Short mmCIF file of C-alpha atoms and ligand atoms in Angstrom, two decimals:
data_model
loop_
_atom_site.label_atom_id
_atom_site.label_comp_id
_atom_site.label_asym_id
_atom_site.label_seq_id
_atom_site.Cartn_x
_atom_site.Cartn_y
_atom_site.Cartn_z
CA MET A 201 26.84 -19.77 4.38
CA SER A 202 25.91 -17.11 7.53
CA LYS A 203 22.83 -18.79 9.23
CA GLN A 204 22.19 -14.38 10.15
CA LYS A 205 18.37 -13.93 10.52
CA ARG A 206 17.97 -10.37 10.68
CA PHE A 207 19.39 -7.24 8.95
CA LEU A 208 19.01 -3.96 9.83
CA LEU A 209 20.76 -0.30 8.23
CA ASN A 210 22.56 1.92 10.46
CA GLU A 211 20.86 5.16 10.55
CA ASP A 212 23.88 7.02 7.84
CA GLU A 213 22.57 4.02 5.56
CA LEU A 214 19.01 4.85 5.24
CA PRO A 215 18.03 6.48 1.87
CA ARG A 216 18.08 9.99 1.32
CA GLN A 217 16.41 10.23 -1.49
CA TRP A 218 12.89 8.58 -2.71
CA TYR A 219 12.57 6.69 -6.12
CA ASN A 220 10.40 7.80 -8.76
CA ILE A 221 9.82 5.07 -10.65
CA GLN A 222 7.98 7.45 -13.52
CA ALA A 223 11.05 8.83 -14.55
CA ASP A 224 12.70 5.52 -15.86
CA MET A 225 9.73 4.48 -17.62
CA ILE A 226 9.70 3.51 -20.92
CA ASN A 227 5.94 3.85 -21.33
CA LYS A 228 4.43 6.58 -19.48
CA PRO A 229 1.52 6.34 -17.28
CA LEU A 230 -1.57 7.60 -19.50
CA PRO A 231 -2.18 11.44 -17.64
CA LEU A 232 -4.90 11.81 -15.53
CA LEU A 233 -8.13 13.55 -16.79
CA ASN A 234 -10.36 15.91 -15.49
CA PRO A 235 -13.66 14.27 -15.60
CA ALA A 236 -15.69 17.40 -16.61
CA THR A 237 -13.02 18.41 -19.69
CA ARG A 238 -11.43 15.18 -20.48
CA GLU A 239 -8.58 17.45 -20.60
CA PRO A 240 -5.07 16.23 -18.71
CA LEU A 241 -4.63 17.66 -15.12
CA THR A 242 -2.01 19.93 -14.02
CA ALA A 243 -0.24 19.84 -10.90
CA GLU A 244 -2.74 23.31 -10.34
CA ASP A 245 -5.70 21.16 -10.41
CA LEU A 246 -4.92 18.38 -8.03
CA SER A 247 -3.62 21.20 -5.47
CA HIS A 248 -7.17 21.80 -4.81
CA ILE A 249 -7.60 18.36 -3.34
CA PHE A 250 -3.80 17.23 -2.26
CA ALA A 251 -0.92 19.35 -0.69
CA ASN A 252 0.76 21.51 -4.01
CA GLU A 253 4.02 19.33 -3.53
CA CYS A 254 2.38 16.16 -3.59
CA ALA A 255 0.42 17.06 -6.62
CA LYS A 256 3.79 18.04 -7.82
CA GLN A 257 5.56 14.57 -7.40
CA GLU A 258 2.29 13.04 -8.69
CA LEU A 259 2.90 14.46 -12.00
CA ASP A 260 6.56 13.95 -11.85
CA THR A 261 8.26 12.20 -14.87
CA GLU A 262 11.47 13.73 -14.49
CA HIS A 263 13.53 13.31 -11.49
CA ALA A 264 14.22 9.70 -10.96
CA TRP A 265 15.50 10.74 -7.09
CA ILE A 266 13.59 12.91 -4.90
CA ASP A 267 15.05 14.46 -1.27
CA ILE A 268 13.49 13.35 1.29
CA PRO A 269 13.23 16.77 3.76
CA GLU A 270 15.44 16.75 6.65
CA GLU A 271 11.66 16.26 9.19
CA VAL A 272 10.95 13.48 7.62
CA LEU A 273 14.08 11.70 7.78
CA ARG A 274 14.15 12.45 11.50
CA ARG A 275 11.32 10.61 11.64
CA TYR A 276 11.21 7.69 9.77
CA SER A 277 14.51 7.35 11.38
CA TYR A 278 12.33 6.73 14.48
CA TYR A 279 11.23 3.21 13.67
CA ARG A 280 13.51 2.60 10.20
CA SER A 281 15.22 0.84 8.78
CA THR A 282 12.88 -1.98 9.06
CA PRO A 283 14.40 -5.30 9.33
CA LEU A 284 15.03 -7.58 6.59
CA VAL A 285 14.59 -11.02 7.69
CA ARG A 286 15.12 -14.89 6.07
CA ALA A 287 12.03 -16.93 7.36
CA TYR A 288 14.14 -20.20 8.37
CA ALA A 289 11.16 -21.57 10.07
CA LEU A 290 8.81 -21.35 7.84
CA GLU A 291 11.07 -22.52 4.96
CA GLU A 292 11.75 -25.66 7.34
CA ALA A 293 8.06 -26.41 8.09
CA LEU A 294 7.38 -26.07 4.25
CA GLY A 295 10.56 -28.16 3.67
CA THR A 296 11.25 -26.19 0.71
CA PRO A 297 14.80 -25.35 -1.10
CA ALA A 298 13.54 -21.93 -1.54
CA HIS A 299 15.39 -18.84 0.60
CA ILE A 300 12.32 -16.69 1.78
CA TYR A 301 13.22 -13.32 3.27
CA PHE A 302 10.28 -10.72 4.10
CA LYS A 303 10.66 -7.13 4.90
CA ASN A 304 8.93 -6.68 7.93
CA GLU A 305 7.41 -3.75 7.78
CA SER A 306 4.86 -4.38 11.05
CA VAL A 307 7.45 -3.33 13.25
CA ASN A 308 6.50 0.65 13.23
CA PRO A 309 4.28 1.55 16.88
CA LEU A 310 1.31 2.26 13.66
CA GLY A 311 1.45 -1.57 12.79
CA SER A 312 1.74 -1.05 8.99
CA HIS A 313 3.69 0.41 6.25
CA LYS A 314 1.12 3.50 5.68
CA LEU A 315 3.12 5.69 7.93
CA ASN A 316 6.27 5.86 5.74
CA SER A 317 3.66 7.88 3.25
CA ALA A 318 1.49 9.06 6.16
CA ILE A 319 4.44 11.18 7.76
CA PRO A 320 5.73 13.20 4.51
CA GLN A 321 1.48 13.96 3.43
CA CYS A 322 1.38 15.75 7.13
CA TYR A 323 4.82 17.56 6.66
CA TYR A 324 3.93 19.11 3.41
CA CYS A 325 0.49 20.13 4.66
CA LYS A 326 1.77 21.76 7.73
CA GLN A 327 4.72 23.70 5.27
CA GLU A 328 2.05 25.23 3.00
CA GLY A 329 -0.41 26.32 5.57
CA VAL A 330 -2.92 23.35 5.67
CA LYS A 331 -4.88 23.20 9.25
CA ASN A 332 -7.37 20.32 8.03
CA VAL A 333 -6.65 16.56 6.57
CA THR A 334 -9.35 14.15 5.63
CA THR A 335 -8.94 10.67 4.50
CA GLU A 336 -10.79 7.44 3.78
CA THR A 337 -9.97 4.49 5.56
CA GLY A 338 -10.69 0.16 5.52
CA ALA A 339 -9.53 -1.64 7.94
CA GLY A 340 -8.18 1.44 9.52
CA GLN A 341 -4.23 1.67 9.01
CA TRP A 342 -3.91 4.33 7.16
CA GLY A 343 -6.48 6.23 8.91
CA ALA A 344 -4.43 5.04 12.28
CA ALA A 345 -0.69 6.55 10.95
CA LEU A 346 -2.56 9.68 9.63
CA SER A 347 -4.16 10.32 12.44
CA TYR A 348 -0.91 9.86 14.43
CA ALA A 349 1.27 11.81 12.06
CA ALA A 350 -1.85 14.66 11.87
CA LYS A 351 -1.29 14.90 15.56
CA SER A 352 2.22 14.85 15.68
CA PHE A 353 2.42 17.64 12.93
CA GLY A 354 -0.28 19.45 14.87
CA LEU A 355 -3.36 18.89 12.62
CA GLU A 356 -6.67 18.07 12.71
CA CYS A 357 -8.12 15.02 10.95
CA ALA A 358 -11.41 13.66 9.90
CA VAL A 359 -11.25 9.96 8.98
CA TYR A 360 -14.29 8.08 7.07
CA GLN A 361 -14.04 4.08 7.96
CA VAL A 362 -15.52 2.08 5.25
CA LYS A 363 -19.05 0.53 7.65
CA ILE A 364 -18.03 -3.01 7.16
CA SER A 365 -14.43 -2.55 8.15
CA MET A 366 -15.62 -0.41 11.46
CA LEU A 367 -17.51 -3.10 12.42
CA GLN A 368 -15.50 -6.17 12.14
CA LYS A 369 -12.26 -3.76 13.41
CA PRO A 370 -13.48 -1.53 16.11
CA TYR A 371 -10.63 -1.12 18.08
CA ARG A 372 -9.01 0.69 15.20
CA SER A 373 -11.50 3.27 15.06
CA SER A 374 -10.55 3.37 19.22
CA ILE A 375 -6.59 3.90 18.27
CA MET A 376 -7.88 7.06 15.42
CA ARG A 377 -9.86 8.76 18.10
CA THR A 378 -6.96 8.28 20.82
CA PHE A 379 -4.59 10.15 18.63
CA GLY A 380 -7.42 12.68 17.96
CA ALA A 381 -8.64 12.10 14.95
CA THR A 382 -12.71 12.53 14.56
CA VAL A 383 -14.21 9.27 12.72
CA THR A 384 -17.30 8.51 10.85
CA GLY A 385 -18.12 5.11 9.28
CA SER A 386 -18.96 5.55 5.48
CA PRO A 387 -21.25 5.63 3.36
CA SER A 388 -22.86 8.23 6.25
CA MET A 389 -25.73 11.21 6.03
CA SER A 390 -22.99 13.79 7.14
CA THR A 391 -21.78 14.53 3.22
CA ARG A 392 -24.03 14.53 0.01
CA ALA A 393 -22.40 11.81 -1.54
CA GLY A 394 -22.84 9.33 1.42
CA LYS A 395 -26.80 10.42 1.13
CA ASP A 396 -27.22 9.60 -2.54
CA ILE A 397 -24.99 6.20 -1.85
CA ILE A 398 -27.50 5.41 1.25
CA THR A 399 -30.66 6.37 -0.76
CA ALA A 400 -30.03 4.02 -3.22
CA ASP A 401 -28.93 0.90 -1.11
CA PRO A 402 -29.70 1.25 2.63
CA ASN A 403 -27.53 -1.50 3.32
CA HIS A 404 -24.79 -0.69 1.33
CA PRO A 405 -21.50 -2.03 3.69
CA GLY A 406 -19.37 0.87 2.51
CA SER A 407 -16.25 0.57 0.35
CA LEU A 408 -12.89 2.58 0.14
CA GLY A 409 -15.02 4.06 -3.06
CA THR A 410 -17.66 5.65 -1.12
CA ALA A 411 -15.77 6.75 2.00
CA ILE A 412 -13.03 8.55 -0.57
CA SER A 413 -15.79 10.40 -2.15
CA GLU A 414 -16.94 11.51 1.45
CA ALA A 415 -13.63 12.48 2.14
CA VAL A 416 -12.77 14.48 -1.24
CA GLU A 417 -16.53 16.18 -0.73
CA LEU A 418 -15.39 17.11 2.87
CA ALA A 419 -11.83 18.61 2.18
CA THR A 420 -13.07 20.94 -1.10
CA THR A 421 -16.11 22.38 0.94
CA THR A 422 -13.88 23.16 4.11
CA PRO A 423 -11.40 25.68 4.36
CA ASP A 424 -7.99 25.15 4.80
CA CYS A 425 -8.29 20.91 4.68
CA LYS A 426 -6.78 18.61 2.50
CA TYR A 427 -7.14 15.24 1.19
CA THR A 428 -4.71 12.79 1.61
CA LEU A 429 -4.67 9.10 0.35
CA GLY A 430 -3.17 6.10 1.89
CA SER A 431 -2.75 4.07 -1.64
CA VAL A 432 -3.32 4.14 -5.39
CA MET A 433 -1.27 7.45 -6.32
CA ASN A 434 2.03 7.92 -7.67
CA HIS A 435 3.30 9.93 -5.02
CA VAL A 436 2.61 7.30 -2.44
CA SER A 437 4.18 5.20 -4.02
CA LEU A 438 6.56 7.60 -4.59
CA HIS A 439 7.36 7.74 -0.54
CA GLN A 440 7.24 4.19 -0.10
CA SER A 441 10.23 3.51 -2.20
CA VAL A 442 12.43 3.86 1.47
CA ILE A 443 10.82 0.18 1.77
CA GLY A 444 12.78 -1.44 -1.62
CA LEU A 445 15.61 1.06 -0.73
CA GLU A 446 16.34 -0.45 2.43
CA ALA A 447 15.65 -3.95 1.09
CA GLU A 448 18.62 -3.04 -1.61
CA LYS A 449 21.11 -3.06 0.66
CA GLN A 450 20.00 -5.15 3.19
CA MET A 451 19.75 -8.35 0.75
CA LYS A 452 23.26 -7.55 -0.53
CA MET A 453 24.07 -7.83 3.02
CA ALA A 454 22.60 -11.48 3.30
CA GLY A 455 24.47 -12.21 -0.14
CA GLU A 456 21.44 -13.00 -2.15
CA TYR A 457 19.73 -11.32 -4.77
CA PRO A 458 16.09 -11.91 -5.33
CA ASP A 459 14.48 -14.21 -8.00
CA MET A 460 10.95 -13.17 -7.06
CA ILE A 461 9.52 -10.26 -5.22
CA ILE A 462 6.05 -10.36 -3.70
CA ALA A 463 3.51 -8.20 -2.33
CA CYS A 464 -0.35 -7.83 -1.73
CA PHE A 465 -2.02 -5.67 -3.56
CA GLY A 466 -4.60 -3.07 -2.55
CA GLY A 467 -3.73 0.16 -4.34
CA GLY A 468 -0.47 -0.50 -5.04
CA SER A 469 1.75 1.02 -2.15
CA ASN A 470 3.16 -1.69 -0.18
CA PHE A 471 3.86 -3.35 -3.92
CA GLY A 472 5.44 -0.35 -5.52
CA GLY A 473 7.16 0.46 -2.38
CA LEU A 474 9.34 -3.09 -2.35
CA ALA A 475 9.08 -3.83 -6.23
CA PHE A 476 9.84 -0.16 -8.06
CA PRO A 477 13.58 0.50 -6.92
CA PHE A 478 14.91 -3.16 -7.50
CA MET A 479 12.23 -3.04 -10.90
CA ARG A 480 14.71 -0.02 -11.79
CA HIS A 481 17.43 -2.78 -12.62
CA GLN A 482 14.90 -4.07 -15.31
CA LEU A 483 13.94 -1.24 -16.99
CA LYS A 484 17.41 0.05 -17.47
CA GLY A 485 18.15 -3.82 -19.07
CA GLU A 486 20.38 -4.66 -15.95
CA GLY A 487 20.44 -7.15 -13.52
CA LYS A 488 19.25 -10.89 -12.80
CA LYS A 489 15.45 -10.84 -14.68
CA ILE A 490 12.82 -11.00 -11.38
CA ASP A 491 9.29 -12.47 -11.10
CA PHE A 492 7.64 -9.45 -9.67
CA ILE A 493 3.95 -10.81 -8.30
CA ALA A 494 1.40 -8.66 -7.22
CA ALA A 495 -1.82 -10.97 -4.59
CA GLU A 496 -5.03 -9.99 -5.20
CA PRO A 497 -7.95 -11.38 -3.20
CA GLU A 498 -9.90 -13.61 -5.88
CA SER A 499 -13.09 -11.76 -4.68
CA CYS A 500 -11.30 -8.31 -6.31
CA PRO A 501 -9.50 -9.29 -8.94
CA LYS A 502 -8.98 -6.29 -10.62
CA LEU A 503 -5.41 -7.16 -12.06
CA THR A 504 -6.82 -10.33 -13.31
CA LYS A 505 -9.88 -10.17 -14.48
CA GLY A 506 -10.26 -5.57 -14.68
CA LYS A 507 -9.91 -4.31 -17.59
CA PHE A 508 -7.42 -1.56 -18.08
CA GLU A 509 -9.27 1.97 -19.32
CA TYR A 510 -9.93 5.63 -17.67
CA ASP A 511 -12.59 5.08 -14.75
CA PHE A 512 -13.27 7.14 -11.83
CA GLY A 513 -11.23 6.27 -8.10
CA ASP A 514 -14.36 6.74 -5.88
CA THR A 515 -17.82 5.53 -6.22
CA ALA A 516 -19.82 9.44 -6.54
CA GLY A 517 -17.38 10.03 -9.54
CA TYR A 518 -15.75 13.16 -8.49
CA THR A 519 -11.63 11.97 -8.59
CA PRO A 520 -9.90 12.61 -11.61
CA LEU A 521 -10.60 9.81 -13.99
CA LEU A 522 -7.43 7.16 -13.81
CA PRO A 523 -6.19 5.37 -16.48
CA MET A 524 -5.87 2.03 -14.93
CA TYR A 525 -6.79 -1.75 -14.06
CA THR A 526 -10.16 -1.77 -12.41
CA LEU A 527 -13.54 -3.72 -11.96
CA GLY A 528 -15.22 -0.91 -12.45
CA HIS A 529 -15.85 2.28 -9.57
CA GLU A 530 -19.50 0.73 -8.58
CA PHE A 531 -18.05 -2.61 -7.95
CA LYS A 532 -19.25 -4.07 -4.59
CA PRO A 533 -16.43 -5.87 -3.34
CA ALA A 534 -17.48 -9.25 -0.68
CA ASN A 535 -17.19 -8.50 2.73
CA ILE A 536 -13.89 -9.98 3.47
CA HIS A 537 -11.55 -9.27 6.24
CA ALA A 538 -8.85 -7.61 4.12
CA GLY A 539 -9.66 -4.22 4.22
CA GLY A 540 -6.62 -3.10 2.92
CA LEU A 541 -7.53 -4.80 -0.83
CA ARG A 542 -11.04 -4.08 -1.36
CA TYR A 543 -10.89 -1.40 -4.14
CA HIS A 544 -11.54 -1.40 -7.38
CA GLY A 545 -9.02 0.02 -9.04
CA ALA A 546 -4.90 -0.53 -9.44
CA GLY A 547 -2.59 2.38 -9.59
CA THR A 548 -1.93 4.41 -12.60
CA ILE A 549 1.64 2.89 -12.52
CA VAL A 550 1.51 -0.27 -11.91
CA SER A 551 -1.38 -0.49 -14.61
CA GLN A 552 0.91 0.37 -17.04
CA LEU A 553 3.67 -1.79 -15.86
CA LEU A 554 1.36 -4.40 -15.85
CA LYS A 555 0.13 -3.84 -19.39
CA ASP A 556 3.52 -3.67 -20.56
CA GLY A 557 4.60 -7.01 -18.87
CA TYR A 558 6.96 -5.87 -15.62
CA LEU A 559 4.59 -7.51 -13.40
CA ARG A 560 2.31 -10.45 -13.05
CA GLY A 561 -1.22 -10.59 -10.40
CA VAL A 562 -2.41 -13.87 -9.11
CA ASP A 563 -5.51 -14.15 -6.96
CA ILE A 564 -5.79 -16.02 -3.89
CA PRO A 565 -8.91 -16.89 -1.86
CA GLN A 566 -9.59 -16.05 1.30
CA LEU A 567 -9.31 -19.35 3.01
CA GLU A 568 -5.75 -19.52 1.47
CA SER A 569 -4.78 -16.49 2.79
CA PHE A 570 -5.38 -17.52 6.13
CA ASP A 571 -4.03 -21.10 6.12
CA ALA A 572 -0.76 -18.76 5.04
CA GLY A 573 -1.27 -16.65 7.54
CA LEU A 574 -1.40 -19.02 10.65
CA LEU A 575 1.63 -21.10 9.03
CA PHE A 576 3.53 -17.98 9.15
CA ALA A 577 1.95 -17.42 12.78
CA ARG A 578 3.14 -20.46 13.98
CA THR A 579 6.61 -20.88 12.92
CA GLU A 580 7.80 -17.01 12.91
CA GLY A 581 6.05 -15.90 15.80
CA ILE A 582 4.35 -12.79 14.54
CA ILE A 583 0.69 -12.53 13.40
CA PRO A 584 0.17 -10.93 9.61
CA ALA A 585 -2.51 -8.51 8.66
CA PRO A 586 -4.92 -10.49 6.68
CA GLU A 587 -3.78 -8.37 3.69
CA SER A 588 -0.14 -9.18 4.23
CA CYS A 589 -1.43 -12.78 4.24
CA HIS A 590 -1.88 -12.89 0.40
CA ALA A 591 1.63 -12.01 -0.04
CA ILE A 592 2.66 -14.98 2.45
CA ALA A 593 -0.13 -17.57 0.42
CA ALA A 594 2.02 -16.41 -3.32
CA THR A 595 5.10 -17.11 -1.30
CA ILE A 596 4.69 -20.57 0.15
CA ARG A 597 2.62 -21.34 -3.63
CA GLU A 598 6.00 -20.52 -5.17
CA ALA A 599 7.86 -21.99 -1.90
CA LYS A 600 6.21 -25.27 -3.03
CA LYS A 601 6.67 -24.74 -6.33
CA CYS A 602 10.34 -24.89 -5.97
CA LYS A 603 10.27 -28.31 -3.39
CA GLU A 604 8.81 -29.96 -6.90
CA THR A 605 11.89 -28.74 -9.00
CA GLY A 606 14.60 -29.03 -6.20
CA GLU A 607 15.08 -25.17 -7.61
CA GLU A 608 17.14 -22.73 -4.47
CA LYS A 609 14.90 -19.61 -5.85
CA VAL A 610 15.70 -16.52 -3.67
CA ILE A 611 12.28 -15.06 -2.77
CA LEU A 612 11.58 -11.62 -1.00
CA PHE A 613 8.16 -10.79 0.42
CA ASN A 614 6.72 -7.73 2.35
CA LEU A 615 4.87 -8.15 5.44
CA SER A 616 2.71 -5.34 4.82
CA GLY A 617 1.24 -5.15 8.50
CA HIS A 618 0.48 -7.03 11.36
CA GLY A 619 -2.95 -8.33 12.50
CA LEU A 620 -2.91 -8.02 16.60
CA ILE A 621 -6.22 -5.70 15.69
CA ASP A 622 -7.85 -8.04 13.28
CA MET A 623 -8.11 -11.11 15.61
CA THR A 624 -11.82 -11.19 15.05
CA ALA A 625 -10.74 -12.68 11.63
CA TYR A 626 -8.45 -14.62 12.66
CA ASP A 627 -11.52 -16.23 15.53
CA SER A 628 -13.77 -16.68 12.80
CA PHE A 629 -11.83 -18.32 10.80
CA LEU A 630 -10.34 -20.87 13.64
CA ASN A 631 -14.09 -21.28 14.51
CA GLY A 632 -15.07 -22.40 10.97
CA ASP A 633 -16.97 -19.24 10.10
CA LEU A 634 -15.06 -18.03 6.99
CA VAL A 635 -16.28 -18.37 3.72
C1 PLP B 214 -3.72 -1.05 3.40
C2 PLP B 214 -2.78 -1.94 3.18
C3 PLP B 214 -2.75 -2.60 2.68
C4 PLP B 214 -2.86 -2.48 0.86
O1 PLP B 214 -2.64 -1.05 0.25
P1 PLP B 214 -1.59 -1.23 -1.07
O2 PLP B 214 -1.72 0.20 -1.22
O3 PLP B 214 -1.76 -2.03 -1.74
O4 PLP B 214 -0.52 -1.48 0.08
C5 PLP B 214 -2.07 -4.09 2.46
N1 PLP B 214 -1.35 -4.55 3.71
C6 PLP B 214 -1.69 -3.55 4.97
C7 PLP B 214 -0.99 -3.81 6.03
C8 PLP B 214 -2.47 -2.14 4.86
O5 PLP B 214 -2.40 -1.59 5.53
#
C-alpha cells in the first residue's frame, strides 16, 4: 500500500453542488414552530431574520442537490479542496493498527470550517440587497469568518461575542475588528435582551444563547439588516457538505473507506458537513455501515443527556421553537475553553438522526480533550482548536480499542480548526491550571 500522506483534489474535481440530507431522510425533521402561534414556520417567516435563499434552503426537504452559485465556487476554490491527511505519526505514537485520517479544515486563512458557510450567507445577502449582517460568536471563529466574508462582499458587520470567550481569546476580537466588524461583548447593555439578562444576573459570563438573542434583536430592529448563524441551522450544514463530498473522493484516492466518522459537536455543522454525504448511502441502505460519532464536552452533554423537545435557540426566547436535543435554553455552560461547543441545543437534522439511531454522542472531559490535542500537536505538528481536540480525543479512544482487539479500522475525523489563537487555553493546560 502507498504511504501517501496528503490527498488533494484538482479544481475541476471540487463539488459543484451541496448535499441536502433532508431530502433523503426517512423521518424528516419536525417543523420549526412560531413561538407565538405554535404554527409551523414558512420560508417567508424565516426570511424576516435570514436571507431569503437561506430561509428557502432551511425548509427544503425535497432537493437532495443544490447548485453552488458560481461566485461562491470561485471563492471556495481560493482555499479548497482542503487536504485529507493520514495521521501516520499519531498512529505510530498510539501503537494502533487503526488507519487514522483527518480532513484538515484549519488550512484556510480564517482557521476553521466556518468560512464554508460565511461565504454563501454573505453572497445571498448581497444578492438580495441587504446592507448589514449581524451574528453571535463564541470563541470567535464564526465571527472572524463572517467579518471577512462580509467585508469582501461590501457588507457592514456587527458581531456579539460571548463575554467569557472575549476575555479568554482577545485576539479573535482583534481579528474581527481588523476585518472591519464592530464587536460587542454579550450580554451587553446595547439591547433589551442584554439588559434583561444582566439585570437578572450581573455576572453572567455570556453564552451563545445570550449572544444570539442580542444579534437577532439587532437584525429585527435595523433596516436592511439580516441575521446570520454559523451553526445549528439546516442551511449551515448544507453549505458545510463540501467537506464530506470532498472527503468521499479523497478517501477513494487513498483506496480506503471509513469504518468510523468522528467530529466534535457544538451545533452540528462540522459534524454534519463531514458526516452527511457519507450517511446518505446508509439512508439508502447501500454501502458499508459506518459508526458515526459526535464528540461533545462532558460539561455540555446535550446529545447524551439532553431531552428531545421543542426549545428556543437562544436565552431570551426570540428564535423559532426548534425540535432538538437540548439542555434547556437557560442552561449556562461551564467556562470551558472550547467556546464553540458551549451551546445548549443540537441542530434539528442531527437531533432527528440521533433519535433514529444513525449516530451516537460521546462526552469528553476537558482535560482528556487537551491531552489528546497535545499528543496530536506533538505528532502531526498542527495545534488543534480546543473544539477539535474533542474529536481527536474520541478518535484516540477508538484507536486504543483497536489496539486491544487488533482491528485495522479506518477512522476519519474532522479537524475543524487550528488553535493558534487559543494559546492561553494551552498555557493554562500546560501550567496545570485547567479543571
Ligand atoms: C464553531 C466551531 C465548532 C463547533 O460548531 P459546529 O457547528 O458543531 O461545527 C467546532 N470547531 C471549530 C473549530 C469551530 O469554530
